[in-house]
Amino acid sequence: MNENAQYIKMTQTPVPLLVAGLTVPTVISMLVTNIYNMADTAFVGRLGTSASGAVGIVFGFMTILMAAGFLFGQGAGNYVGRMLGRQNREDATRYASTGFFLSFAFGLLIEVFGFVFLKKLIYKLGSTTTIFPYAASYIRWILIAAPFTVSSFTLNVILRYEGKAAFSMIALVLGSLLNIAGDPLFMFVFDLGITGAGLSTALSQAVSFLVLLSAFLRGKTQSKLSLKFITMRLSLLSDIVLTGLPSLLRNALGCLSTMLLNSLASPFGDAAVAGMSIASRVSFFCLSVAIGIGQGFQPVSSFNYGAGKFERVRKAYFFTIGFASACLAVLCTLCLIFNDSIIRVFRDDPAVIAIAKRALTLQCIALYLQPICVITEFLMQTTGQKLLSSLHSSFRAGILFIPSLVILANFRGLSGIEEAQPLAFLLTSIVDIPFIFVALKKISRP
């Protein structure tokens, strides 16, 4: 699709059709990725409760990689979308090239520091002494793949902001399917145990990276990746960092929350760590549908905001909230009905099931109100409302959850740990109300 045809598509296609069309590949990507995450948990769970707990520990570290990738991806991608909305391909290429190369370099730094401080890192992530050997074997391969993982998230986001979500879907789906196939192959056929799960993840991340990169190298994108367009100009770097900051805060606070959750749950035994990990994975699977729909909204918002078509941004915002709410309501209801059967897929241990079942039930009830929070944050981020978006992201990801977790764990023990996330979801929905009015008002005053 040439530049003019893409511009017409993004600015003239009826909003519901445009959002829905871009939503399909992003939702498929999110679902397949989360199906892989849950399959990984299920395969590793066959090795025992401590191994199952290790998945939750390493998941916290992978959130760090995601945070870094989204920092540069959302920061650069937002401006790629806006520049293409203004039909300025050269500046779009500057943002894309700078964001990509920064993300790869940052991934290398994480890899080096991760190996240097490996033992401290694993325990800081909330590991127990019995979980540690499994987590160490798993995380080594995740560290090796860190540069590819971080930059894959960045490339994925940039492609979405170009309106090329299908390319990113192909890369993520291929990587996830390879991972799902690789887990049993390396773990049980080659008898590598949890090391095989880490190796499978590393290889799949490398494949996804190569597929995403090929879209740019084969000229399938409007922005390009080129060393000569890397820009260290302070204004451009601040654009990327400040715009991507909400994503960094959201994922970094999410990682901190996961580490704290694991640490507070660990005194109650490996079953508590495993149970909370399973409940979090399943609830995030449901929430990922709303996030995926929101990701379909992001390029529509940034492109049309850049083109000065603010009414289309508003229409897209309200349509996306309704669409995401309906889809999430169906998924949460199914989880409430079949929660026992779903949990048994991951670990058929009565102690784990009891903990995970209560935690998942409470989280699913609270999830019904989350789509409006997610889409409002995406609206602020894609329309240049950097401070508001960062503040909102901080509330949603950790400012409300972390105190809830500490207070409830202190007063109610394990029951309080199970109740903390649902309470944070409910509080976020209340706090979100003023953000909605301010965000919508500012769209008409760019």
Short mmCIF file of C-alpha atoms in Angstrom, two decimals, residues 6-251:
data_model
loop_
_atom_site.label_atom_id
_atom_site.label_comp_id
_atom_site.label_asym_id
_atom_site.label_seq_id
_atom_site.Cartn_x
_atom_site.Cartn_y
_atom_site.Cartn_z
CA GLN A 6 -2.45 4.42 3.62
CA TYR A 7 -3.26 8.03 4.50
CA ILE A 8 -6.72 7.72 2.94
CA LYS A 9 -7.34 4.44 4.75
CA MET A 10 -6.40 5.87 8.16
CA THR A 11 -8.27 9.17 7.82
CA GLN A 12 -11.35 8.29 5.76
CA THR A 13 -12.36 4.70 6.60
CA PRO A 14 -15.42 4.70 8.91
CA VAL A 15 -14.10 4.63 12.47
CA PRO A 16 -15.78 1.38 13.64
CA LEU A 17 -14.51 -0.49 10.57
CA LEU A 18 -11.01 0.95 10.92
CA VAL A 19 -10.69 0.18 14.64
CA ALA A 20 -12.21 -3.28 14.24
CA GLY A 21 -9.92 -4.05 11.30
CA LEU A 22 -6.80 -3.05 13.21
CA THR A 23 -8.07 -4.77 16.35
CA VAL A 24 -8.31 -8.26 14.86
CA PRO A 25 -4.54 -8.80 14.42
CA THR A 26 -3.66 -7.11 17.73
CA VAL A 27 -6.15 -9.22 19.69
CA ILE A 28 -4.96 -12.39 17.96
CA SER A 29 -1.38 -11.42 18.84
CA MET A 30 -2.26 -10.81 22.48
CA LEU A 31 -4.29 -14.02 22.78
CA VAL A 32 -1.69 -16.24 21.13
CA THR A 33 1.09 -14.70 23.24
CA ASN A 34 -0.91 -15.27 26.41
CA ILE A 35 -1.89 -18.78 25.33
CA TYR A 36 1.84 -19.43 25.00
CA ASN A 37 2.43 -17.98 28.49
CA MET A 38 -0.25 -20.21 29.95
CA ALA A 39 0.97 -23.24 27.98
CA ASP A 40 4.46 -22.56 29.32
CA THR A 41 3.04 -22.49 32.85
CA ALA A 42 1.17 -25.75 32.23
CA PHE A 43 4.20 -27.59 30.78
CA VAL A 44 6.54 -26.40 33.53
CA GLY A 45 3.88 -27.24 36.13
CA ARG A 46 4.40 -30.92 35.27
CA LEU A 47 7.87 -30.62 36.84
CA GLY A 48 6.43 -29.73 40.27
CA THR A 49 5.13 -26.86 42.36
CA SER A 50 8.56 -25.20 42.78
CA ALA A 51 9.11 -25.24 39.02
CA SER A 52 5.63 -23.76 38.53
CA GLY A 53 6.55 -20.99 40.97
CA ALA A 54 9.71 -20.30 38.94
CA VAL A 55 7.56 -19.33 35.96
CA GLY A 56 5.93 -16.61 38.05
CA ILE A 57 9.37 -15.41 39.18
CA VAL A 58 10.79 -15.20 35.65
CA PHE A 59 7.57 -13.64 34.37
CA GLY A 60 8.38 -10.66 36.57
CA PHE A 61 11.75 -10.27 34.81
CA MET A 62 10.16 -10.59 31.37
CA THR A 63 7.93 -7.70 32.38
CA ILE A 64 11.12 -5.62 32.72
CA LEU A 65 12.06 -6.50 29.14
CA MET A 66 8.55 -5.64 28.01
CA ALA A 67 8.75 -2.31 29.84
CA ALA A 68 11.97 -1.38 28.06
CA GLY A 69 10.63 -2.41 24.66
CA PHE A 70 7.40 -0.46 25.14
CA LEU A 71 9.30 2.61 26.38
CA PHE A 72 11.06 2.97 23.02
CA GLY A 73 8.26 1.42 20.95
CA GLN A 74 5.42 3.57 22.27
CA GLY A 75 7.64 6.66 22.37
CA ALA A 76 8.87 6.28 18.80
CA GLY A 77 5.68 4.69 17.45
CA ASN A 78 3.44 7.51 18.63
CA TYR A 79 5.51 10.00 16.67
CA VAL A 80 5.78 7.69 13.68
CA GLY A 81 1.96 7.67 13.56
CA ARG A 82 1.70 11.43 13.99
CA MET A 83 4.41 12.17 11.38
CA LEU A 84 2.73 9.87 8.87
CA GLY A 85 -0.57 11.62 9.66
CA ARG A 86 1.22 14.83 8.62
CA GLN A 87 2.67 12.96 5.62
CA ASN A 88 6.23 13.49 6.85
CA ARG A 89 8.01 10.18 6.17
CA GLU A 90 11.52 11.47 6.84
CA ASP A 91 10.81 12.41 10.45
CA ALA A 92 8.86 9.16 10.88
CA THR A 93 12.04 7.31 9.84
CA ARG A 94 14.11 9.31 12.33
CA TYR A 95 11.86 8.30 15.20
CA ALA A 96 11.66 4.65 14.08
CA SER A 97 15.44 4.27 13.59
CA THR A 98 16.36 5.97 16.85
CA GLY A 99 13.78 4.04 18.87
CA PHE A 100 14.84 0.69 17.43
CA PHE A 101 18.59 1.07 17.92
CA LEU A 102 18.14 2.45 21.45
CA SER A 103 15.97 -0.53 22.38
CA PHE A 104 18.51 -3.06 21.08
CA ALA A 105 21.34 -1.34 22.97
CA PHE A 106 19.25 -1.24 26.14
CA GLY A 107 18.53 -4.96 25.79
CA LEU A 108 22.27 -5.63 25.65
CA LEU A 109 22.76 -3.66 28.88
CA ILE A 110 20.04 -5.65 30.62
CA GLU A 111 21.70 -8.89 29.48
CA VAL A 112 25.14 -7.90 30.82
CA PHE A 113 23.90 -6.62 34.19
CA GLY A 114 21.53 -9.56 34.52
CA PHE A 115 24.36 -12.10 34.30
CA VAL A 116 26.63 -10.07 36.60
CA PHE A 117 23.98 -9.88 39.34
CA LEU A 118 22.12 -13.10 38.54
CA LYS A 119 21.68 -14.47 42.07
CA LYS A 120 20.61 -11.14 43.56
CA LEU A 121 18.22 -10.59 40.64
CA ILE A 122 16.43 -13.90 41.14
CA TYR A 123 15.91 -13.38 44.86
CA LYS A 124 14.81 -9.77 44.31
CA LEU A 125 12.17 -11.13 41.93
CA GLY A 126 10.69 -13.02 44.91
CA SER A 127 12.25 -16.47 44.65
CA THR A 128 12.40 -18.92 47.54
CA THR A 129 15.41 -21.21 48.07
CA THR A 130 13.50 -24.16 46.62
CA ILE A 131 12.36 -22.20 43.57
CA PHE A 132 15.82 -20.66 42.95
CA PRO A 133 17.46 -23.57 41.00
CA TYR A 134 14.53 -23.72 38.57
CA ALA A 135 14.37 -19.93 38.15
CA ALA A 136 18.14 -19.72 37.55
CA SER A 137 18.06 -22.39 34.82
CA TYR A 138 15.12 -20.67 33.13
CA ILE A 139 16.23 -17.04 33.34
CA ARG A 140 19.70 -17.58 31.82
CA TRP A 141 18.17 -18.18 28.40
CA ILE A 142 15.82 -15.24 28.81
CA LEU A 143 18.88 -13.03 29.45
CA ILE A 144 20.65 -14.33 26.33
CA ALA A 145 17.64 -13.35 24.22
CA ALA A 146 17.11 -9.99 25.99
CA PRO A 147 18.28 -7.69 23.11
CA PHE A 148 15.99 -9.50 20.66
CA THR A 149 13.08 -9.51 23.09
CA VAL A 150 13.31 -5.79 23.91
CA SER A 151 13.72 -4.66 20.30
CA SER A 152 10.95 -7.04 19.16
CA PHE A 153 8.48 -5.21 21.40
CA THR A 154 9.71 -1.92 19.92
CA LEU A 155 9.38 -3.05 16.30
CA ASN A 156 5.98 -4.56 17.03
CA VAL A 157 4.63 -1.27 18.36
CA ILE A 158 6.07 0.81 15.51
CA LEU A 159 4.43 -1.48 12.97
CA ARG A 160 1.09 -1.12 14.73
CA TYR A 161 1.33 2.67 14.66
CA GLU A 162 1.91 2.47 10.93
CA GLY A 163 -1.38 0.60 10.65
CA LYS A 164 0.50 -2.59 9.74
CA ALA A 165 -0.70 -4.72 12.64
CA ALA A 166 -0.90 -7.82 10.43
CA PHE A 167 2.90 -7.95 10.12
CA SER A 168 3.37 -7.81 13.87
CA MET A 169 0.66 -10.45 14.32
CA ILE A 170 2.46 -12.87 11.99
CA ALA A 171 5.74 -12.45 13.89
CA LEU A 172 4.20 -12.88 17.35
CA VAL A 173 1.97 -15.79 16.37
CA LEU A 174 4.88 -17.60 14.68
CA GLY A 175 7.13 -17.07 17.70
CA SER A 176 4.45 -18.20 20.14
CA LEU A 177 3.59 -21.33 18.14
CA LEU A 178 7.28 -22.24 17.93
CA ASN A 179 7.51 -21.76 21.68
CA ILE A 180 4.47 -23.91 22.39
CA ALA A 181 5.92 -26.67 20.18
CA GLY A 182 9.43 -26.22 21.57
CA ASP A 183 8.47 -26.53 25.24
CA PRO A 184 7.53 -30.25 25.22
CA LEU A 185 10.27 -31.01 22.67
CA PHE A 186 13.14 -29.54 24.69
CA MET A 187 11.70 -30.24 28.15
CA PHE A 188 10.59 -33.87 27.75
CA VAL A 189 11.89 -35.33 24.46
CA PHE A 190 15.41 -33.93 24.92
CA ASP A 191 15.01 -34.20 28.72
CA LEU A 192 16.26 -30.67 29.44
CA GLY A 193 13.58 -29.92 32.03
CA ILE A 194 13.00 -26.26 32.82
CA THR A 195 16.19 -25.34 30.93
CA GLY A 196 14.38 -26.52 27.82
CA ALA A 197 11.53 -24.10 28.51
CA GLY A 198 14.01 -21.22 28.69
CA LEU A 199 15.79 -22.34 25.50
CA SER A 200 12.47 -22.61 23.67
CA THR A 201 11.51 -19.08 24.75
CA ALA A 202 14.88 -17.65 23.65
CA LEU A 203 14.70 -19.25 20.19
CA SER A 204 11.12 -18.10 19.63
CA GLN A 205 12.02 -14.52 20.58
CA ALA A 206 14.88 -14.55 18.07
CA VAL A 207 12.57 -15.79 15.31
CA SER A 208 9.94 -13.13 16.09
CA PHE A 209 12.64 -10.47 15.99
CA LEU A 210 13.84 -11.57 12.54
CA VAL A 211 10.32 -11.65 11.11
CA LEU A 212 9.54 -8.14 12.46
CA LEU A 213 12.85 -6.78 11.19
CA SER A 214 12.24 -8.25 7.74
CA ALA A 215 9.12 -6.10 7.30
CA PHE A 216 11.34 -3.01 7.42
CA LEU A 217 14.19 -4.51 5.39
CA ARG A 218 11.83 -5.65 2.62
CA GLY A 219 10.33 -2.16 2.20
CA LYS A 220 6.88 -3.09 3.55
CA THR A 221 6.78 -0.05 5.83
CA GLN A 222 6.63 3.70 5.31
CA SER A 223 9.23 4.44 7.99
CA LYS A 224 12.65 2.83 7.61
CA LEU A 225 15.44 1.61 9.87
CA SER A 226 18.74 3.25 8.98
CA LEU A 227 21.91 4.10 10.90
CA LYS A 228 22.16 7.49 9.19
CA PHE A 229 18.75 8.50 10.57
CA ILE A 230 19.65 7.77 14.21
CA THR A 231 19.28 11.11 15.97
CA MET A 232 20.73 12.01 19.35
CA ARG A 233 19.07 15.42 19.33
CA LEU A 234 17.76 16.13 22.83
CA SER A 235 14.31 17.21 21.66
CA LEU A 236 13.75 13.98 19.71
CA LEU A 237 15.07 11.79 22.53
CA SER A 238 12.83 13.56 25.04
CA ASP A 239 9.85 13.05 22.71
CA ILE A 240 10.51 9.30 22.67
CA VAL A 241 11.25 8.91 26.38
CA LEU A 242 8.47 11.14 27.73
CA THR A 243 5.84 9.69 25.38
CA GLY A 244 6.94 6.14 26.15
CA LEU A 245 7.19 6.84 29.88
CA PRO A 246 3.60 5.76 30.68
CA SER A 247 4.32 2.35 29.15
CA LEU A 248 7.57 2.10 31.10
CA LEU A 249 5.85 3.07 34.34
CA ARG A 250 2.97 0.67 33.71
CA ASN A 251 5.25 -2.29 33.07
#
